C-alpha positions as a LaTeX table, in Angstrom:
\begin{tabular}{lrrr}
\hline
Residue & $x$ (\AA) & $y$ (\AA) & $z$ (\AA) \\
\hline
Unk1 & 35.17 & 164.58 & $-27.01$ \\
Unk2 & 37.61 & 164.77 & $-23.51$ \\
Unk3 & 35.81 & 165.89 & $-20.75$ \\
Unk4 & 39.08 & 166.76 & $-19.30$ \\
Unk5 & 40.97 & 166.00 & $-16.94$ \\
Unk6 & 39.83 & 165.15 & $-13.15$ \\
Unk7 & 39.37 & 168.29 & $-11.30$ \\
Unk8 & 41.16 & 167.66 & $-8.06$ \\
Unk9 & 39.83 & 168.48 & $-4.30$ \\
Unk10 & 39.69 & 172.61 & $-4.05$ \\
Unk11 & 41.46 & 174.33 & $-1.04$ \\
Unk12 & 39.29 & 176.10 & 1.68 \\
Unk13 & 38.15 & 179.71 & 1.18 \\
Unk14 & 38.45 & 180.70 & 4.04 \\
Unk15 & 38.03 & 184.46 & 5.37 \\
Unk16 & 41.22 & 185.99 & 5.10 \\
Unk17 & 41.41 & 184.88 & 1.01 \\
Unk18 & 38.08 & 185.76 & 0.97 \\
Unk19 & 38.73 & 189.05 & 1.84 \\
Unk20 & 41.66 & 189.25 & $-0.35$ \\
Unk21 & 40.16 & 188.28 & $-3.04$ \\
Unk22 & 37.13 & 190.89 & $-2.36$ \\
Unk23 & 39.86 & 193.59 & $-2.55$ \\
Unk24 & 42.02 & 192.03 & $-5.29$ \\
Unk25 & 38.42 & 192.18 & $-7.37$ \\
Unk26 & 37.78 & 196.23 & $-6.39$ \\
Unk27 & 41.63 & 197.16 & $-6.87$ \\
Unk28 & 41.46 & 195.88 & $-10.41$ \\
Unk29 & 37.75 & 196.87 & $-11.66$ \\
Unk30 & 38.98 & 200.44 & $-10.91$ \\
Unk31 & 41.17 & 200.78 & $-14.06$ \\
Unk32 & 37.82 & 201.05 & $-16.47$ \\
Unk33 & 35.76 & 203.34 & $-14.25$ \\
Unk34 & 38.29 & 205.76 & $-13.19$ \\
Unk35 & 38.56 & 207.74 & $-16.49$ \\
Unk36 & 34.66 & 208.65 & $-16.23$ \\
Unk37 & 35.72 & 211.28 & $-13.73$ \\
Unk38 & 38.76 & 212.94 & $-15.06$ \\
Unk39 & 37.31 & 212.95 & $-19.09$ \\
Unk40 & 36.69 & 216.36 & $-18.81$ \\
Unk41 & 40.70 & 217.05 & $-17.57$ \\
Unk42 & 41.72 & 214.76 & $-20.01$ \\
Unk43 & 39.65 & 216.87 & $-23.03$ \\
Unk44 & 41.02 & 219.67 & $-21.49$ \\
Unk45 & 44.46 & 219.27 & $-21.43$ \\
Unk46 & 44.72 & 217.52 & $-24.51$ \\
Unk47 & 43.05 & 220.01 & $-26.33$ \\
Unk48 & 39.53 & 217.52 & $-27.68$ \\
Unk49 & 35.98 & 217.60 & $-27.24$ \\
Unk50 & 34.38 & 216.27 & $-24.30$ \\
Unk51 & 32.28 & 214.15 & $-25.74$ \\
Unk52 & 35.55 & 212.93 & $-27.56$ \\
Unk53 & 37.24 & 212.41 & $-24.56$ \\
Unk54 & 34.50 & 210.41 & $-22.99$ \\
Unk55 & 35.17 & 208.11 & $-25.86$ \\
Unk56 & 38.62 & 206.83 & $-23.69$ \\
Unk57 & 35.68 & 205.12 & $-21.11$ \\
Unk58 & 33.75 & 203.82 & $-24.08$ \\
Unk59 & 37.23 & 201.88 & $-25.28$ \\
Unk60 & 38.36 & 200.96 & $-22.05$ \\
Unk61 & 34.75 & 198.96 & $-21.11$ \\
Unk62 & 34.93 & 197.30 & $-25.06$ \\
Unk63 & 38.53 & 196.31 & $-23.61$ \\
Unk64 & 37.32 & 194.79 & $-20.95$ \\
Unk65 & 34.65 & 193.26 & $-23.12$ \\
Unk66 & 37.41 & 191.84 & $-25.10$ \\
Unk67 & 39.49 & 190.49 & $-22.69$ \\
Unk68 & 36.16 & 188.80 & $-21.16$ \\
Unk69 & 35.57 & 186.51 & $-23.91$ \\
Unk70 & 39.19 & 185.83 & $-25.16$ \\
Unk71 & 41.43 & 185.59 & $-21.59$ \\
Unk72 & 38.59 & 184.90 & $-19.03$ \\
Unk73 & 38.26 & 181.31 & $-20.74$ \\
Unk74 & 41.69 & 180.60 & $-19.46$ \\
Unk75 & 40.74 & 180.26 & $-16.09$ \\
Unk76 & 39.10 & 176.69 & $-17.13$ \\
Unk77 & 42.51 & 175.69 & $-18.87$ \\
Unk78 & 45.27 & 177.25 & $-17.02$ \\
Unk79 & 46.24 & 177.49 & $-13.02$ \\
Unk80 & 44.93 & 180.48 & $-11.52$ \\
Unk81 & 48.47 & 181.84 & $-9.88$ \\
Unk82 & 50.40 & 182.23 & $-13.20$ \\
Unk83 & 47.23 & 183.30 & $-15.01$ \\
Unk84 & 46.33 & 185.91 & $-12.89$ \\
Unk85 & 49.79 & 187.32 & $-11.68$ \\
Unk86 & 50.64 & 187.59 & $-15.51$ \\
Unk87 & 47.46 & 189.82 & $-16.47$ \\
Unk88 & 48.28 & 192.06 & $-13.71$ \\
Unk89 & 51.89 & 193.23 & $-14.53$ \\
Unk90 & 50.54 & 193.43 & $-18.42$ \\
Unk91 & 47.64 & 195.76 & $-16.75$ \\
Unk92 & 50.61 & 197.79 & $-15.08$ \\
Unk93 & 52.63 & 198.05 & $-18.54$ \\
Unk94 & 49.32 & 199.50 & $-20.07$ \\
Unk95 & 48.42 & 202.17 & $-17.60$ \\
Unk96 & 52.06 & 203.54 & $-17.10$ \\
Unk97 & 51.29 & 203.94 & $-21.34$ \\
Unk98 & 48.62 & 205.40 & $-20.65$ \\
Unk99 & 49.94 & 208.12 & $-17.86$ \\
Unk100 & 52.62 & 208.66 & $-20.71$ \\
Unk101 & 49.90 & 209.01 & $-23.73$ \\
Unk102 & 50.44 & 212.91 & $-25.46$ \\
Unk103 & 47.52 & 211.99 & $-27.56$ \\
Unk104 & 43.54 & 211.07 & $-27.49$ \\
Unk105 & 44.24 & 207.72 & $-29.71$ \\
Unk106 & 47.34 & 206.75 & $-27.64$ \\
Unk107 & 45.49 & 207.16 & $-24.65$ \\
Unk108 & 42.42 & 205.45 & $-25.93$ \\
Unk109 & 44.58 & 202.33 & $-26.93$ \\
Unk110 & 46.58 & 202.37 & $-24.11$ \\
Unk111 & 43.31 & 202.39 & $-21.98$ \\
Unk112 & 41.45 & 199.54 & $-24.27$ \\
Unk113 & 44.74 & 197.15 & $-23.87$ \\
Unk114 & 44.57 & 198.02 & $-20.04$ \\
Unk115 & 40.49 & 197.03 & $-20.38$ \\
Unk116 & 41.44 & 193.68 & $-21.97$ \\
Unk117 & 44.33 & 192.62 & $-19.19$ \\
Unk118 & 42.27 & 194.03 & $-15.86$ \\
Unk119 & 39.64 & 190.49 & $-16.38$ \\
Unk120 & 41.00 & 189.31 & $-13.56$ \\
Unk121 & 38.00 & 189.72 & $-11.02$ \\
Unk122 & 36.19 & 187.66 & $-13.69$ \\
Unk123 & 38.83 & 184.81 & $-13.20$ \\
Unk124 & 38.98 & 185.17 & $-9.39$ \\
Unk125 & 35.01 & 185.73 & $-8.79$ \\
Unk126 & 34.02 & 181.68 & $-10.84$ \\
Unk127 & 37.79 & 180.55 & $-8.85$ \\
Unk128 & 35.72 & 181.50 & $-5.40$ \\
Unk129 & 32.44 & 179.93 & $-6.42$ \\
Unk130 & 34.27 & 176.96 & $-7.02$ \\
Unk131 & 36.32 & 176.85 & $-3.48$ \\
Unk132 & 33.04 & 177.35 & $-1.77$ \\
Unk133 & 29.94 & 175.29 & $-0.23$ \\
Unk134 & 27.15 & 175.00 & $-2.63$ \\
Unk135 & 24.98 & 176.66 & 0.46 \\
Unk136 & 27.30 & 179.69 & 0.38 \\
Unk137 & 27.85 & 180.57 & $-3.13$ \\
Unk138 & 25.97 & 183.11 & $-3.13$ \\
Unk139 & 26.85 & 184.46 & $-0.10$ \\
Unk140 & 30.52 & 184.52 & $-1.29$ \\
Unk141 & 29.68 & 185.89 & $-4.77$ \\
Unk142 & 28.29 & 188.44 & $-2.86$ \\
Unk143 & 31.25 & 189.65 & $-0.92$ \\
Unk144 & 33.34 & 189.45 & $-3.87$ \\
Unk145 & 31.02 & 191.66 & $-5.81$ \\
Unk146 & 31.07 & 193.76 & $-2.82$ \\
Unk147 & 34.44 & 194.18 & $-3.14$ \\
Unk148 & 34.07 & 194.96 & $-7.40$ \\
Unk149 & 31.25 & 197.48 & $-6.72$ \\
Unk150 & 33.75 & 199.28 & $-4.09$ \\
Unk151 & 36.18 & 199.74 & $-6.75$ \\
Unk152 & 33.84 & 200.81 & $-9.29$ \\
Unk153 & 32.59 & 203.33 & $-7.13$ \\
Unk154 & 35.60 & 204.54 & $-5.31$ \\
Unk155 & 37.83 & 204.82 & $-8.49$ \\
Unk156 & 35.82 & 207.68 & $-9.58$ \\
Unk157 & 36.22 & 209.63 & $-6.41$ \\
Unk158 & 39.99 & 208.58 & $-6.59$ \\
Unk159 & 40.51 & 209.74 & $-10.23$ \\
Unk160 & 38.29 & 213.10 & $-9.24$ \\
Unk161 & 39.98 & 214.25 & $-6.52$ \\
Unk162 & 44.12 & 212.98 & $-7.52$ \\
Unk163 & 42.88 & 214.49 & $-11.18$ \\
Unk164 & 42.14 & 217.41 & $-9.81$ \\
Unk165 & 45.47 & 217.77 & $-7.37$ \\
Unk166 & 48.17 & 216.41 & $-9.90$ \\
Unk167 & 46.14 & 216.25 & $-13.43$ \\
Unk168 & 44.96 & 212.99 & $-15.16$ \\
Unk169 & 47.87 & 211.73 & $-15.94$ \\
Unk170 & 48.15 & 211.07 & $-12.00$ \\
Unk171 & 45.56 & 208.22 & $-11.82$ \\
Unk172 & 46.91 & 206.15 & $-14.32$ \\
Unk173 & 50.41 & 206.04 & $-12.84$ \\
Unk174 & 49.09 & 205.41 & $-9.29$ \\
Unk175 & 46.84 & 202.40 & $-10.21$ \\
Unk176 & 49.84 & 201.46 & $-12.47$ \\
Unk177 & 51.73 & 200.84 & $-9.10$ \\
Unk178 & 48.26 & 199.49 & $-7.28$ \\
Unk179 & 48.63 & 196.41 & $-9.96$ \\
Unk180 & 52.64 & 195.47 & $-9.18$ \\
Unk181 & 51.46 & 195.61 & $-5.56$ \\
Unk182 & 48.39 & 193.25 & $-6.09$ \\
Unk183 & 50.05 & 190.86 & $-8.83$ \\
Unk184 & 53.20 & 190.35 & $-5.49$ \\
Unk185 & 50.30 & 189.67 & $-3.09$ \\
Unk186 & 47.83 & 187.28 & $-5.44$ \\
Unk187 & 51.13 & 185.09 & $-6.38$ \\
Unk188 & 51.76 & 184.65 & $-3.09$ \\
Unk189 & 48.21 & 184.05 & $-1.40$ \\
Unk190 & 46.28 & 182.30 & $-4.66$ \\
Unk191 & 45.97 & 178.39 & $-3.99$ \\
Unk192 & 46.94 & 175.68 & $-5.79$ \\
Unk193 & 44.30 & 175.06 & $-8.41$ \\
Unk194 & 43.65 & 172.09 & $-10.80$ \\
Unk195 & 42.57 & 173.11 & $-14.69$ \\
Unk196 & 38.86 & 171.87 & $-15.38$ \\
Unk197 & 39.66 & 171.08 & $-18.71$ \\
Unk198 & 42.60 & 170.20 & $-21.07$ \\
Unk199 & 40.25 & 171.79 & $-24.52$ \\
Unk200 & 42.45 & 173.72 & $-27.15$ \\
Unk201 & 41.95 & 177.47 & $-27.15$ \\
Unk202 & 39.94 & 178.01 & $-29.98$ \\
Unk203 & 37.35 & 175.25 & $-28.14$ \\
Unk204 & 37.42 & 177.24 & $-24.99$ \\
Unk205 & 36.42 & 180.18 & $-26.88$ \\
Unk206 & 33.73 & 178.20 & $-28.68$ \\
Unk207 & 32.23 & 176.88 & $-25.51$ \\
Unk208 & 31.13 & 180.44 & $-24.36$ \\
Unk209 & 28.88 & 180.73 & $-27.78$ \\
Unk210 & 27.14 & 177.00 & $-27.87$ \\
Unk211 & 26.68 & 177.99 & $-23.88$ \\
Unk212 & 24.99 & 180.96 & $-24.96$ \\
Unk213 & 22.83 & 178.41 & $-27.30$ \\
Unk214 & 22.27 & 175.53 & $-25.25$ \\
Unk215 & 21.66 & 177.40 & $-21.63$ \\
Unk216 & 18.49 & 179.58 & $-21.49$ \\
Unk217 & 19.13 & 180.40 & $-17.70$ \\
Unk218 & 22.26 & 181.46 & $-19.23$ \\
Unk219 & 20.61 & 183.84 & $-21.59$ \\
Unk220 & 18.09 & 185.07 & $-19.51$ \\
Unk221 & 21.14 & 186.30 & $-16.93$ \\
Unk222 & 22.96 & 187.68 & $-19.52$ \\
Unk223 & 20.19 & 189.75 & $-21.15$ \\
Unk224 & 19.22 & 190.98 & $-17.38$ \\
Unk225 & 22.60 & 192.52 & $-17.33$ \\
Unk226 & 22.80 & 193.71 & $-20.35$ \\
Unk227 & 19.86 & 196.29 & $-19.79$ \\
Unk228 & 20.70 & 197.45 & $-16.46$ \\
Unk229 & 23.97 & 197.62 & $-17.03$ \\
Unk230 & 23.58 & 199.65 & $-19.80$ \\
Unk231 & 21.35 & 202.18 & $-17.89$ \\
Unk232 & 24.41 & 202.33 & $-15.12$ \\
Unk233 & 27.21 & 203.16 & $-17.49$ \\
Unk234 & 24.85 & 205.70 & $-19.38$ \\
Unk235 & 23.93 & 207.16 & $-16.02$ \\
Unk236 & 27.66 & 207.22 & $-14.60$ \\
Unk237 & 29.47 & 208.49 & $-17.94$ \\
Unk238 & 26.84 & 211.25 & $-18.59$ \\
Unk239 & 26.84 & 212.59 & $-14.39$ \\
Unk240 & 30.40 & 213.79 & $-15.52$ \\
Unk241 & 29.21 & 216.12 & $-18.02$ \\
Unk242 & 26.49 & 216.95 & $-16.26$ \\
Unk243 & 27.83 & 218.23 & $-12.78$ \\
Unk244 & 30.86 & 219.85 & $-14.80$ \\
Unk245 & 28.61 & 221.31 & $-17.25$ \\
Unk246 & 26.31 & 224.59 & $-16.84$ \\
Unk247 & 23.93 & 223.65 & $-14.48$ \\
Unk248 & 26.19 & 222.91 & $-11.75$ \\
Unk249 & 29.42 & 224.12 & $-12.60$ \\
Unk250 & 31.41 & 222.28 & $-10.76$ \\
Unk251 & 34.42 & 220.01 & $-10.78$ \\
Unk252 & 35.79 & 216.68 & $-11.41$ \\
Unk253 & 36.24 & 216.23 & $-7.67$ \\
Unk254 & 32.14 & 216.33 & $-7.69$ \\
Unk255 & 32.03 & 213.34 & $-9.48$ \\
Unk256 & 34.37 & 212.13 & $-7.16$ \\
Unk257 & 31.90 & 212.67 & $-4.00$ \\
Unk258 & 28.32 & 211.62 & $-5.80$ \\
Unk259 & 30.63 & 208.04 & $-6.31$ \\
Unk260 & 31.78 & 207.90 & $-2.39$ \\
Unk261 & 27.74 & 208.43 & $-1.56$ \\
Unk262 & 27.04 & 205.65 & $-4.00$ \\
Unk263 & 29.74 & 203.30 & $-2.53$ \\
Unk264 & 27.37 & 202.61 & 0.22 \\
Unk265 & 25.71 & 200.23 & $-2.18$ \\
Unk266 & 29.01 & 197.68 & $-1.75$ \\
Unk267 & 26.97 & 196.75 & 1.82 \\
Unk268 & 24.15 & 195.51 & $-0.14$ \\
Unk269 & 26.01 & 192.99 & $-2.09$ \\
Unk270 & 26.24 & 190.74 & 0.55 \\
Unk271 & 22.78 & 191.03 & 1.84 \\
Unk272 & 21.61 & 190.02 & $-2.05$ \\
Unk273 & 24.03 & 187.16 & $-1.98$ \\
Unk274 & 21.97 & 185.64 & 0.84 \\
Unk275 & 18.96 & 186.57 & $-0.22$ \\
Unk276 & 20.10 & 184.81 & $-3.52$ \\
Unk277 & 20.67 & 181.62 & $-1.20$ \\
Unk278 & 17.48 & 181.59 & 0.12 \\
Unk279 & 14.64 & 182.66 & $-1.96$ \\
Unk280 & 16.49 & 182.25 & $-5.00$ \\
Unk281 & 17.65 & 184.39 & $-8.06$ \\
Unk282 & 14.60 & 185.43 & $-10.08$ \\
Unk283 & 13.01 & 187.11 & $-6.67$ \\
Unk284 & 16.17 & 188.90 & $-6.68$ \\
Unk285 & 16.62 & 189.95 & $-9.98$ \\
Unk286 & 12.90 & 191.31 & $-10.04$ \\
Unk287 & 13.19 & 193.63 & $-6.96$ \\
Unk288 & 16.92 & 195.00 & $-8.61$ \\
Unk289 & 15.15 & 195.80 & $-12.22$ \\
Unk290 & 12.34 & 197.25 & $-10.49$ \\
Unk291 & 14.76 & 199.32 & $-8.47$ \\
Unk292 & 16.82 & 200.48 & $-11.83$ \\
Unk293 & 13.90 & 201.93 & $-13.47$ \\
Unk294 & 12.99 & 203.86 & $-10.15$ \\
Unk295 & 16.79 & 205.14 & $-9.86$ \\
Unk296 & 16.14 & 206.46 & $-13.43$ \\
Unk297 & 13.02 & 208.49 & $-12.30$ \\
Unk298 & 14.73 & 209.95 & $-9.31$ \\
Unk299 & 17.48 & 210.85 & $-10.99$ \\
Unk300 & 15.13 & 213.05 & $-13.57$ \\
Unk301 & 15.63 & 215.57 & $-9.91$ \\
Unk302 & 19.36 & 216.35 & $-10.92$ \\
Unk303 & 17.81 & 218.80 & $-13.93$ \\
Unk304 & 16.79 & 221.05 & $-10.86$ \\
Unk305 & 20.39 & 222.27 & $-9.79$ \\
Unk306 & 21.52 & 223.30 & $-6.84$ \\
Unk307 & 21.11 & 220.96 & $-3.38$ \\
Unk308 & 18.17 & 219.51 & $-4.51$ \\
Unk309 & 19.50 & 218.49 & $-7.05$ \\
Unk310 & 22.30 & 217.26 & $-5.70$ \\
Unk311 & 20.61 & 215.12 & $-3.36$ \\
Unk312 & 18.62 & 213.65 & $-6.02$ \\
Unk313 & 21.59 & 212.65 & $-8.08$ \\
Unk314 & 23.02 & 210.98 & $-5.10$ \\
Unk315 & 19.87 & 209.33 & $-4.02$ \\
Unk316 & 18.86 & 207.63 & $-7.74$ \\
Unk317 & 23.43 & 206.89 & $-8.21$ \\
Unk318 & 23.12 & 204.85 & $-4.98$ \\
Unk319 & 19.47 & 203.48 & $-5.80$ \\
Unk320 & 20.93 & 202.13 & $-9.25$ \\
Unk321 & 24.33 & 200.77 & $-7.87$ \\
Unk322 & 22.58 & 198.66 & $-5.62$ \\
Unk323 & 19.84 & 197.50 & $-8.24$ \\
Unk324 & 22.36 & 196.60 & $-10.72$ \\
Unk325 & 25.18 & 195.11 & $-8.50$ \\
Unk326 & 22.69 & 192.78 & $-6.76$ \\
Unk327 & 20.95 & 191.60 & $-9.67$ \\
Unk328 & 24.46 & 190.86 & $-10.74$ \\
Unk329 & 24.99 & 188.66 & $-7.29$ \\
Unk330 & 21.43 & 186.68 & $-8.53$ \\
Unk331 & 22.46 & 186.50 & $-12.55$ \\
Unk332 & 26.08 & 184.75 & $-11.13$ \\
Unk333 & 24.81 & 182.85 & $-8.91$ \\
Unk334 & 22.09 & 181.27 & $-11.35$ \\
Unk335 & 25.01 & 180.60 & $-14.02$ \\
Unk336 & 27.39 & 179.20 & $-11.39$ \\
Unk337 & 24.95 & 176.80 & $-10.47$ \\
Unk338 & 24.41 & 175.30 & $-14.19$ \\
Unk339 & 27.53 & 173.67 & $-14.83$ \\
Unk340 & 30.69 & 173.57 & $-12.10$ \\
Unk341 & 33.33 & 172.33 & $-14.46$ \\
Unk342 & 33.01 & 175.42 & $-16.80$ \\
Unk343 & 32.12 & 178.19 & $-14.36$ \\
Unk344 & 34.73 & 180.56 & $-16.41$ \\
Unk345 & 33.44 & 179.74 & $-19.67$ \\
Unk346 & 30.08 & 180.64 & $-18.40$ \\
Unk347 & 31.18 & 184.00 & $-16.86$ \\
Unk348 & 32.90 & 184.59 & $-20.22$ \\
Unk349 & 29.51 & 184.58 & $-21.89$ \\
Unk350 & 27.41 & 186.14 & $-19.14$ \\
Unk351 & 30.18 & 188.89 & $-18.82$ \\
Unk352 & 31.05 & 189.68 & $-22.78$ \\
Unk353 & 27.44 & 190.14 & $-22.94$ \\
Unk354 & 27.19 & 192.67 & $-19.91$ \\
Unk355 & 29.89 & 194.75 & $-20.80$ \\
Unk356 & 29.08 & 194.87 & $-24.61$ \\
Unk357 & 25.72 & 196.03 & $-22.99$ \\
Unk358 & 27.97 & 198.66 & $-20.88$ \\
Unk359 & 29.76 & 200.01 & $-23.94$ \\
Unk360 & 26.54 & 200.75 & $-25.74$ \\
Unk361 & 25.10 & 202.64 & $-22.53$ \\
Unk362 & 28.40 & 204.86 & $-22.32$ \\
Unk363 & 27.86 & 205.57 & $-25.97$ \\
Unk364 & 24.49 & 206.20 & $-26.03$ \\
Unk365 & 24.42 & 208.15 & $-22.68$ \\
Unk366 & 26.85 & 210.50 & $-24.16$ \\
Unk367 & 24.58 & 210.53 & $-27.31$ \\
Unk368 & 21.16 & 211.50 & $-25.11$ \\
Unk369 & 23.25 & 213.93 & $-22.76$ \\
Unk370 & 24.71 & 216.18 & $-26.00$ \\
Unk371 & 21.15 & 215.74 & $-27.73$ \\
Unk372 & 18.54 & 216.03 & $-25.10$ \\
Unk373 & 20.06 & 216.83 & $-21.83$ \\
Unk374 & 20.41 & 215.18 & $-18.01$ \\
Unk375 & 16.39 & 214.25 & $-19.21$ \\
Unk376 & 17.61 & 212.15 & $-22.26$ \\
Unk377 & 19.74 & 210.35 & $-20.31$ \\
Unk378 & 17.60 & 209.65 & $-17.38$ \\
Unk379 & 15.00 & 208.32 & $-19.90$ \\
Unk380 & 17.36 & 205.75 & $-21.28$ \\
Unk381 & 18.00 & 204.85 & $-17.62$ \\
Unk382 & 14.58 & 204.23 & $-16.86$ \\
Unk383 & 13.90 & 202.46 & $-20.62$ \\
Unk384 & 16.80 & 199.90 & $-20.41$ \\
Unk385 & 15.43 & 198.24 & $-17.33$ \\
Unk386 & 12.53 & 198.76 & $-18.22$ \\
Unk387 & 13.09 & 196.24 & $-21.43$ \\
Unk388 & 13.84 & 193.72 & $-19.20$ \\
Unk389 & 10.55 & 193.86 & $-16.68$ \\
Unk390 & 8.78 & 193.77 & $-19.80$ \\
Unk391 & 10.37 & 190.44 & $-20.70$ \\
Unk392 & 9.96 & 189.12 & $-17.61$ \\
Unk393 & 6.23 & 189.68 & $-17.67$ \\
Unk394 & 5.90 & 187.97 & $-21.01$ \\
Unk395 & 8.34 & 184.93 & $-19.90$ \\
Unk396 & 5.62 & 184.77 & $-16.60$ \\
Unk397 & 2.73 & 184.78 & $-18.94$ \\
Unk398 & 2.92 & 181.10 & $-20.27$ \\
Unk399 & 4.85 & 180.06 & $-17.54$ \\
Unk400 & 2.10 & 178.99 & $-15.93$ \\
Unk401 & 0.91 & 176.51 & $-18.19$ \\
Unk402 & 4.14 & 175.38 & $-20.16$ \\
Unk403 & 6.19 & 172.78 & $-18.26$ \\
Unk404 & 9.99 & 174.29 & $-17.53$ \\
Unk405 & 13.11 & 172.83 & $-19.05$ \\
Unk406 & 16.20 & 171.43 & $-16.96$ \\
Unk407 & 17.97 & 174.53 & $-17.39$ \\
Unk408 & 14.83 & 176.92 & $-16.51$ \\
Unk409 & 14.19 & 174.54 & $-13.50$ \\
Unk410 & 15.94 & 175.42 & $-9.74$ \\
Unk411 & 19.65 & 175.95 & $-11.39$ \\
Unk412 & 21.39 & 173.58 & $-8.53$ \\
Unk413 & 18.92 & 170.81 & $-10.16$ \\
Unk414 & 20.39 & 171.57 & $-13.85$ \\
Unk415 & 24.01 & 171.43 & $-12.29$ \\
Unk416 & 23.64 & 167.69 & $-10.98$ \\
Unk417 & 23.43 & 166.20 & $-14.68$ \\
Unk418 & 25.90 & 168.33 & $-16.24$ \\
Unk419 & 28.95 & 167.74 & $-14.70$ \\
Unk420 & 29.82 & 164.77 & $-15.26$ \\
Unk421 & 30.47 & 166.59 & $-19.21$ \\
Unk422 & 31.93 & 168.67 & $-20.57$ \\
Unk423 & 30.17 & 171.94 & $-22.29$ \\
Unk424 & 31.50 & 171.04 & $-25.93$ \\
Unk425 & 29.85 & 167.44 & $-25.18$ \\
Unk426 & 26.37 & 168.94 & $-25.14$ \\
Unk427 & 23.78 & 168.59 & $-28.27$ \\
Unk428 & 23.40 & 171.91 & $-30.12$ \\
Unk429 & 19.25 & 171.48 & $-29.78$ \\
Unk430 & 17.63 & 170.43 & $-27.05$ \\
\hline
\end{tabular}
């Protein structure tokens, strides 16, 4: 099979472009998170139950997972500037449709479409990893994920506050304007990058599945993020129901304030990137997974209500955000070192799994809250990363005697022999 066209020398990734890409990641990803803070407002205006309104969040995340699988592989096939601009303009149109929807099904469908096309961060992050020097890959990934985390968390503050003032439609329409501005900025600033493969579209879609089958390090990274991101999504989807419910009786701006506290976690991801560059991803993953379990235990204080409960919710959400996003830095640094010519498709496999986990977490979080209250949500938050810890412990037991495969050894070592071949040339069994 063809290994694709030769890759042209990459432009330098300077500080200004890194900052712009970080901001772009935050603005783009906010689209699938700000509905979490305004779902109670949607329920009141459209006269549906809070549980039904929360499905808007699940649909947006499912759309994001679909977009990662269907669109992100094109980052290896098409020039980034045109692809990113087109996706942002489509997202803008979908947000306008959502902001003018009069029924829940239309809103859910528009949110799913916006989620599908707002996958720009998952194209920009592999691109930046390719432009960065290998010894700075973790730090650059951490910087962009810092912007991503800021967008995730500040989106709730933005939508909760603006929704309380102007209604739930306003966040959608303002976000549409921001997408239009971002499309213009990136169309002017993105460097000219050469495609790394000339594979047809069906082959691009098949490659992530093949990579999942043949790369143990990719599977390990994906499973880590599935479990921790499920806990993250469960907590953030259910906390809006908790704060606006009978224990606290607060409005949607309270969700935004809580998210603003959690936004401090965005400063941790560059640190996690530097630690990953120095100590390797496994050490960072272990600390982050333990932190996610501890966050679930800390969130149990939220059932107390009052100032003590609010303080516990803020501290628990901050710890959970730091753990999940810092763990993602380590996971992505690991996978981007595997096959430089297929970073977009590696990210496709990884992030599709992650957002399927996040969608399941949102759905399970609402069900756990309805059936068992906030205690049930906290149990779910502890259980999901606890499974990741259990898997790590079981994997470590035979590692003292069993030799590592090339892919489970140092990813930098594994990348060298693989870089000369296209992923479609990998044998189906090792």
